[in-house]
Amino acid sequence: MTPVLSDAYGRIATDLRVSLTDRCNLRCTYCMPPEGLDWLPGPELLTDEEVVRLVRVGVTLLGIREVRFTGGEPLLRRGLPGIVAAAAALEPRPRTALTTNGIGLARLAPALAEAGLDRVNVSLDTLDADVFERLTRRRRLDDVLAGLAGAARAGLTPVKVNAVLMRGVNDHEAADLLAYCLEHGYQLRFIEQMPLDAQHGWQRESMVTADEILDRLSAAHTLTPAGGAARGSAPAELFLVDGGPATVGVIGSVTRPFCGACDRVRLTADGQVRNCLFAREESDLRGPLRAGATDAELAERWRAAVATKRPGHGIDDPGFLQPARPMSAIGG
Ligand SMILES: Nc1nc2c(ncn2[C@@H]2O[C@H](COP(=O)(O)OP(=O)(O)OP(=O)(O)O)[C@@H](O)[C@H]2O)c(=O)[nH]1
Ligand SMILES: C[S@@+](CC[C@H](N)C(=O)[O-])C[C@H]1O[C@@H](n2cnc3c(N)ncnc32)[C@H](O)[C@@H]1O
Ligand code: SF4
Ligand code: SF4
């Protein structure tokens, strides 16, 4: 029987999220400071071949069924189409997905679809160019909108949109974002801001909660729960908009945590296994890989790492400490 990545709470990790770089061409205020961060040094990054090898170990020896590429901004990784192609060629073929800010996606979408990418999630917090610049510190709204359209054209569907609402900045735009996504056939999900920014600026009091988001949307639409059974381990709680079939999602990581059903495991761009966005421990696979470990030895280390996964993120624990790595370096 193929071993699986199981933990002490009965959860099995089948969804691998691979960070391909910690770098980014935006500076979203809830993620990074204006000056950026001390990027990982080149030699510490896994090479394309090393990424592909670890993905292969996950898929062929450990029961990984879905591989999502993220970052930082994964479109900045030159080898992305080749890495996607190698992942999609594995047996059993994993589902493949990408989470991106969309810049450059208009150009890259056809090649990524051709390589075997199944679908994309694109982050878009606003439809106002000035608000976009305030949130991301770059004037690139048109590139993101073009990226979304390019993804849909290339068949990278369903195209999902991730939006973080920040109080006093873009929280008045919930209904406009929904109208735009409904019009274009994108699946919108609102995300509660989490304490994962490098500047440690998160404050529970100012976070826009899932309840608030649903209240705002309910002013313009009738929302009905789309049905719990279909949710499985997905972070997004889905609601039918005006009877459906279109839906809107809310990812309430803080006020409506879903850790009990978590099926994720993460691999950082420098080859560390992380069990949780909020994990304070990591397990090194790059060292053993470069020291000549066999696939079976890497798989055993990975399995042992997941066995120690904690039950939840612990944001509500009195002793909660934000992880040392920010979201951009973990792989959001
Ligand atoms: N708490 C928590 N939040 C997560 C996790 N993964 C993703 N998120 C949040 O969900 C948002 C959207 O993540 P995506 O990368 O689009 O992935 P997803 O929602 O799992 O994707 P789908 O499978 O397409 O629904 C992220 O920005 C995070 O804020 C996770 O493991 N735990
Ligand atoms: C870290 S980014 C990486 C991929 C890509 N750069 C992007 O923005 O989609 C992945 C997701 O994390 C979300 N994110 C970043 N910081 C966050 C925070 N502090 N709380 C909640 N979500 C956050 C972003 O909005 C984005 O949807
Ligand atoms: S959320 Fe994504 S696009 Fe924004 S700064 Fe972080 S990594 Fe870059
Ligand atoms: S916070 Fe951690 S345990 Fe909870 S769903 Fe996310 S990755 Fe899984």
Coordinates of C-alpha atoms and ligand atoms in Angstrom, one line a residue:
M1 CA 0.0 0.0 0.0
T2 CA 1.3 3.5 -0.9
P3 CA 2.2 5.4 2.3
V4 CA 0.3 8.6 2.8
L5 CA 1.2 11.9 4.6
S6 CA -1.0 11.5 7.7
D7 CA -0.9 13.3 11.0
A8 CA -1.9 12.4 14.6
Y9 CA -5.4 14.0 14.1
G10 CA -6.4 11.7 11.2
R11 CA -5.8 14.2 8.5
I12 CA -4.1 13.2 5.3
A13 CA -2.2 15.8 3.2
T14 CA -3.0 15.4 -0.5
D15 CA -2.6 19.0 -1.6
L16 CA 1.0 20.2 -2.1
R17 CA 1.6 23.9 -2.3
V18 CA 5.0 24.6 -3.8
S19 CA 6.5 28.1 -3.4
L20 CA 8.7 28.8 -6.5
T21 CA 10.2 32.1 -5.3
D22 CA 9.9 34.5 -2.4
R23 CA 10.3 37.5 -4.7
C24 CA 7.4 39.6 -6.0
N25 CA 6.8 42.5 -8.4
L26 CA 4.0 43.9 -6.1
R27 CA 4.2 45.1 -2.5
C28 CA 0.8 44.4 -1.1
T29 CA 0.5 46.2 2.2
Y30 CA -0.9 43.1 4.0
C31 CA 2.1 41.0 2.8
M32 CA 5.3 43.0 2.4
P33 CA 6.9 46.3 3.3
P34 CA 7.5 48.9 0.5
E35 CA 11.2 48.1 0.2
G36 CA 10.6 44.4 -0.2
L37 CA 12.4 41.8 1.9
D38 CA 15.8 40.1 2.0
W39 CA 15.2 37.6 -0.8
L40 CA 16.5 34.1 -0.4
P41 CA 20.0 33.8 -1.8
G42 CA 20.2 32.0 -5.2
P43 CA 22.2 28.9 -4.0
E44 CA 19.6 28.2 -1.3
L45 CA 16.7 28.0 -3.8
L46 CA 15.8 24.6 -5.2
T47 CA 16.7 24.3 -8.9
D48 CA 14.0 23.4 -11.3
E49 CA 15.2 19.8 -11.3
E50 CA 15.2 19.7 -7.5
V51 CA 11.6 21.1 -7.4
V52 CA 10.5 18.5 -9.9
R53 CA 12.2 15.7 -8.0
L54 CA 10.4 16.6 -4.7
V55 CA 7.1 16.9 -6.5
R56 CA 7.6 13.5 -8.0
V57 CA 8.4 12.0 -4.6
G58 CA 5.2 13.6 -3.2
V59 CA 3.0 12.4 -6.1
T60 CA 4.4 8.9 -6.7
L61 CA 5.4 7.9 -3.2
L62 CA 3.2 9.9 -0.8
G63 CA -0.2 10.3 -2.2
I64 CA -0.2 13.9 -3.3
R65 CA -3.1 14.5 -5.7
E66 CA -3.0 18.3 -6.3
V67 CA 0.0 20.5 -6.9
R68 CA -0.4 24.2 -6.6
F69 CA 2.5 26.6 -7.6
T70 CA 2.6 29.8 -5.6
G71 CA 5.1 32.2 -4.0
G72 CA 6.0 35.1 -3.8
E73 CA 5.0 35.6 -7.4
P74 CA 5.4 32.3 -9.3
L75 CA 5.2 33.9 -12.7
L76 CA 8.6 35.4 -12.0
R77 CA 10.1 31.9 -12.1
R78 CA 11.5 31.4 -15.6
G79 CA 11.3 27.6 -15.4
L80 CA 7.6 27.6 -14.5
P81 CA 6.2 26.1 -17.8
G82 CA 8.8 23.3 -17.6
I83 CA 8.1 22.6 -14.0
V84 CA 4.4 22.5 -14.7
A85 CA 5.0 20.2 -17.6
A86 CA 7.0 17.8 -15.5
A87 CA 4.4 17.8 -12.8
A88 CA 1.6 17.1 -15.2
A89 CA 3.5 14.2 -16.8
L90 CA 3.6 12.3 -13.5
E91 CA 1.6 9.1 -13.0
P92 CA -0.9 9.3 -11.4
R93 CA -1.3 12.8 -13.0
P94 CA -1.9 15.3 -10.2
R95 CA -4.3 18.2 -10.7
T96 CA -2.2 21.4 -11.3
A97 CA -3.0 24.9 -10.2
L98 CA -1.3 28.3 -9.9
T99 CA -1.9 31.2 -7.5
T100 CA -0.7 34.4 -9.0
N101 CA -1.0 38.2 -8.9
G102 CA -1.8 37.9 -12.6
I103 CA 1.0 40.2 -13.9
G104 CA 2.4 38.7 -17.1
L105 CA -0.4 36.0 -17.1
A106 CA -1.9 37.4 -20.3
R107 CA 1.3 36.5 -22.2
L108 CA 2.1 33.3 -20.3
A109 CA -1.4 31.7 -20.0
P110 CA -1.3 29.8 -23.4
A111 CA 2.1 28.3 -22.7
L112 CA 1.1 27.3 -19.2
A113 CA -2.1 25.7 -20.4
E114 CA -0.1 23.9 -23.1
A115 CA 2.3 22.7 -20.4
G116 CA -0.6 21.1 -18.5
L117 CA -1.7 23.7 -16.0
D118 CA -5.3 23.0 -15.2
R119 CA -6.4 26.3 -13.5
V120 CA -5.4 29.6 -11.9
N121 CA -6.4 31.7 -8.9
V122 CA -5.6 35.4 -9.4
S123 CA -5.4 38.0 -6.6
L124 CA -7.4 41.1 -7.3
D125 CA -8.5 43.4 -4.4
T126 CA -9.9 46.4 -6.2
L127 CA -11.1 47.7 -9.6
D128 CA -9.9 51.2 -9.0
A129 CA -6.4 52.0 -10.3
D130 CA -5.6 54.4 -7.5
V131 CA -6.8 52.0 -4.8
F132 CA -4.7 49.3 -6.5
E133 CA -1.7 51.5 -6.3
R134 CA -2.3 52.2 -2.7
L135 CA -2.7 48.5 -1.8
T136 CA 0.1 47.1 -3.9
R137 CA 2.4 50.1 -4.2
R138 CA 2.5 49.6 -8.0
R139 CA 0.3 50.9 -10.8
R140 CA -0.5 47.6 -12.5
L141 CA -4.3 47.1 -12.3
D142 CA -4.7 46.8 -16.1
D143 CA -2.0 44.1 -16.3
V144 CA -3.9 42.0 -13.7
L145 CA -7.3 42.4 -15.5
A146 CA -5.6 41.4 -18.8
G147 CA -4.1 38.4 -17.0
L148 CA -7.5 37.3 -15.8
A149 CA -8.9 37.6 -19.3
G150 CA -6.0 35.8 -20.8
A151 CA -6.3 32.9 -18.3
A152 CA -10.0 32.5 -19.2
R153 CA -9.2 32.6 -22.9
A154 CA -6.5 29.9 -22.5
G155 CA -9.0 27.6 -20.7
L156 CA -7.3 27.8 -17.2
T157 CA -10.7 27.5 -15.7
P158 CA -12.4 27.8 -13.3
V159 CA -10.6 31.2 -12.9
K160 CA -10.9 32.1 -9.3
V161 CA -10.3 35.5 -7.9
N162 CA -8.9 36.1 -4.4
A163 CA -9.6 39.4 -2.7
V164 CA -8.4 40.7 0.7
L165 CA -10.5 43.6 2.0
M166 CA -8.7 46.2 4.1
R167 CA -10.7 48.5 6.2
G168 CA -10.9 52.1 4.9
V169 CA -9.0 51.1 1.7
N170 CA -11.0 48.8 -0.4
D171 CA -13.7 47.4 1.9
H172 CA -16.4 49.5 0.1
E173 CA -15.7 47.5 -3.1
A174 CA -17.1 44.1 -2.1
A175 CA -20.2 44.4 -4.3
D176 CA -18.3 45.9 -7.2
L177 CA -15.8 43.1 -7.2
L178 CA -18.6 40.6 -7.2
A179 CA -20.4 42.3 -10.1
Y180 CA -17.2 42.3 -12.1
C181 CA -16.5 38.6 -11.4
L182 CA -20.1 37.6 -12.2
E183 CA -20.0 39.5 -15.4
H184 CA -16.7 37.8 -16.5
G185 CA -17.5 34.3 -15.2
Y186 CA -14.7 34.4 -12.5
Q187 CA -15.3 32.7 -9.1
L188 CA -14.7 35.4 -6.4
R189 CA -13.6 34.6 -2.9
F190 CA -13.0 37.1 -0.1
I191 CA -10.2 36.3 2.3
E192 CA -9.9 37.4 5.9
Q193 CA -6.5 39.1 6.5
M194 CA -4.2 36.9 8.5
P195 CA -1.2 37.7 10.7
L196 CA 1.4 36.7 8.2
D197 CA 2.8 40.1 6.9
A198 CA 6.5 40.7 7.2
Q199 CA 5.9 44.0 9.0
H200 CA 3.7 42.5 11.7
G201 CA 1.0 45.1 11.1
W202 CA -2.1 42.8 11.5
Q203 CA -4.6 43.8 14.1
R204 CA -7.6 41.7 14.9
E205 CA -9.7 44.8 15.6
S206 CA -9.2 46.2 12.1
M207 CA -9.5 43.0 10.2
V208 CA -12.7 42.8 7.9
T209 CA -14.4 39.6 9.1
A210 CA -16.3 37.0 7.1
D211 CA -19.5 38.1 8.8
E212 CA -19.0 41.7 7.7
I213 CA -18.2 40.7 4.2
L214 CA -21.4 38.6 4.0
D215 CA -23.4 41.5 5.5
R216 CA -22.1 43.8 2.8
L217 CA -22.8 41.5 0.0
S218 CA -26.3 40.7 1.3
A219 CA -27.2 44.3 0.9
A220 CA -27.1 43.8 -2.9
H221 CA -27.7 40.1 -3.3
T222 CA -29.5 37.1 -1.8
L223 CA -26.8 34.7 -0.5
T224 CA -27.6 31.1 0.4
P225 CA -25.1 28.5 1.6
A226 CA -24.1 26.3 -1.4
G227 CA -24.1 23.2 0.8
G228 CA -21.5 22.0 3.3
A229 CA -20.9 18.5 1.9
A230 CA -19.3 19.9 -1.3
R231 CA -16.8 22.0 0.7
G232 CA -14.6 19.1 1.8
S233 CA -11.3 20.6 2.8
A234 CA -11.6 23.7 0.7
P235 CA -10.9 26.9 2.7
A236 CA -13.7 28.8 0.9
E237 CA -17.3 28.6 2.2
L238 CA -19.4 29.0 -0.9
F239 CA -22.7 30.9 -1.2
L240 CA -25.1 30.9 -4.2
V241 CA -25.6 34.4 -5.5
D242 CA -29.3 35.2 -6.1
G243 CA -30.2 31.5 -6.3
G244 CA -27.1 30.5 -8.3
P245 CA -25.6 28.9 -10.2
A246 CA -22.9 31.6 -9.7
T247 CA -21.2 31.5 -6.3
V248 CA -19.2 33.7 -4.0
G249 CA -16.8 32.4 -1.4
V250 CA -15.5 33.5 1.9
I251 CA -12.2 32.2 3.3
G252 CA -12.6 32.9 7.1
S253 CA -9.2 31.6 8.2
V254 CA -9.3 33.7 11.4
T255 CA -13.0 33.7 12.5
R256 CA -14.1 30.5 10.8
P257 CA -11.1 28.3 10.8
F258 CA -11.1 25.1 8.8
C259 CA -8.0 23.4 10.2
G260 CA -9.8 20.2 11.2
A261 CA -10.2 19.4 7.5
C262 CA -6.8 20.6 6.4
D263 CA -5.3 18.5 3.6
R264 CA -2.3 20.8 2.8
V265 CA 1.4 20.5 3.1
R266 CA 3.8 23.2 1.8
L267 CA 7.2 23.1 0.3
T268 CA 9.2 26.4 0.4
A269 CA 11.4 27.7 -2.4
D270 CA 14.4 26.7 -0.3
G271 CA 13.2 23.1 0.1
Q272 CA 11.6 23.1 3.6
V273 CA 8.5 21.2 4.4
R274 CA 5.9 23.2 6.3
N275 CA 2.8 21.7 7.8
C276 CA 0.9 24.9 8.2
L277 CA 0.9 28.5 7.1
F278 CA 1.5 29.2 10.8
A279 CA 4.0 26.5 11.6
R280 CA 7.0 27.5 13.7
E281 CA 8.9 24.4 12.7
E282 CA 10.1 23.3 9.2
S283 CA 11.8 20.1 8.0
D284 CA 14.7 20.3 5.6
L285 CA 14.5 18.3 2.4
R286 CA 17.1 20.3 0.5
G287 CA 20.0 19.3 2.6
P288 CA 19.4 15.5 2.4
L289 CA 18.5 15.9 -1.3
R290 CA 21.8 17.6 -2.1
A291 CA 23.7 15.1 0.1
G292 CA 22.5 12.2 -2.1
A293 CA 19.4 10.9 -0.3
T294 CA 17.3 8.4 -2.3
D295 CA 13.7 9.1 -3.1
A296 CA 12.6 6.6 -0.4
E297 CA 14.7 8.4 2.2
L298 CA 13.3 11.8 1.2
A299 CA 9.8 10.3 1.4
E300 CA 10.4 9.0 4.8
R301 CA 11.6 12.4 6.1
W302 CA 8.6 14.0 4.6
R303 CA 6.2 11.5 6.2
A304 CA 7.9 12.0 9.6
A305 CA 7.5 15.8 9.2
V306 CA 3.8 15.6 8.5
A307 CA 3.2 13.2 11.4
T308 CA 4.1 16.1 13.7
K309 CA 1.5 18.5 12.3
R310 CA -0.3 20.6 14.9
P311 CA -4.1 20.5 15.1
G312 CA -4.6 24.1 14.1
H313 CA -3.1 27.6 13.5
G314 CA -3.4 28.7 17.1
I315 CA -4.2 32.3 16.3
D316 CA -6.6 32.4 19.3
D317 CA -4.1 30.8 21.7
P318 CA -2.8 33.3 24.3
G319 CA 0.8 32.3 23.4
F320 CA 0.3 32.8 19.6
L321 CA 3.4 33.9 17.9
Q322 CA 3.5 34.9 14.2
P323 CA 5.8 32.6 12.2
A324 CA 9.3 33.9 11.4
R325 CA 8.7 33.6 7.7
P326 CA 6.2 36.0 6.1
M327 CA 3.4 34.8 3.7
S328 CA 5.5 35.6 0.6
A329 CA 8.3 33.3 1.7
I330 CA 6.0 30.5 3.0
G331 CA 3.9 30.2 -0.2
G332 CA 0.5 31.6 0.4
Ligands
LIG1 N1 -5.8 29.2 6.9 C1 -5.4 28.9 5.7 N2 -5.7 29.7 4.6 C2 -5.3 29.3 3.4 C3 -4.6 28.1 3.2 N3 -4.3 28.0 1.9 C4 -4.8 29.1 1.3 N4 -5.4 29.9 2.3 C5 -6.0 31.2 2.1 O1 -6.8 31.1 1.0 C6 -6.4 32.0 0.1 C7 -6.6 31.5 -1.3 O2 -5.7 30.5 -1.6 P1 -5.4 29.9 -3.0 O3 -4.0 29.8 -3.2 O4 -6.2 30.6 -4.0 O5 -5.9 28.4 -2.8 P2 -7.3 27.7 -2.4 O6 -8.3 28.7 -1.9 O7 -7.0 26.6 -1.5 O8 -7.7 27.2 -3.8 P3 -8.9 26.4 -4.4 O9 -8.5 25.0 -4.4 O10 -8.9 26.9 -5.8 O11 -10.1 26.7 -3.7 C8 -5.0 32.4 0.4 O12 -4.7 33.7 0.1 C9 -4.9 32.2 1.9 O13 -5.3 33.4 2.5 C10 -4.3 27.3 4.3 O14 -3.8 26.2 4.2 N5 -4.8 27.7 5.5
LIG2 C1 1.1 35.2 -0.8 S1 0.3 35.3 -2.3 C2 1.3 34.4 -3.4 C3 0.8 34.3 -4.8 C4 0.7 35.6 -5.6 N1 1.7 36.5 -5.4 C5 -0.7 36.2 -5.3 O1 -0.7 37.3 -4.7 O2 -1.7 35.6 -5.6 C6 -1.1 34.2 -2.2 C7 -2.4 34.7 -1.6 O3 -2.1 35.1 -0.3 C8 -2.9 36.2 0.0 N2 -2.3 36.9 1.2 C9 -1.1 37.5 1.3 N3 -1.0 38.0 2.5 C10 -2.1 37.7 3.2 C11 -2.5 38.0 4.5 N4 -1.8 38.7 5.4 N5 -3.7 37.5 4.9 C12 -4.5 36.8 4.0 N6 -4.1 36.6 2.8 C13 -3.0 37.0 2.3 C14 -2.9 37.0 -1.2 O4 -4.0 37.9 -1.3 C15 -2.9 36.0 -2.3 O5 -4.3 35.7 -2.7
SF4_3 S1 0.2 39.0 -1.9 FE1 1.2 38.1 -3.6 S2 1.3 39.8 -5.1 FE2 1.0 40.7 -3.1 S3 3.0 41.2 -2.3 FE3 2.4 39.2 -1.5 S4 3.3 37.7 -2.9 FE4 3.2 39.7 -3.9
SF4_4 S1 -4.0 27.3 9.1 FE1 -2.6 25.6 9.0 S2 -3.8 23.8 9.8 FE2 -5.2 25.5 9.4 S3 -6.0 25.1 7.3 FE3 -4.2 26.5 7.1 S4 -2.4 25.2 6.8 FE4 -4.1 23.9 7.6

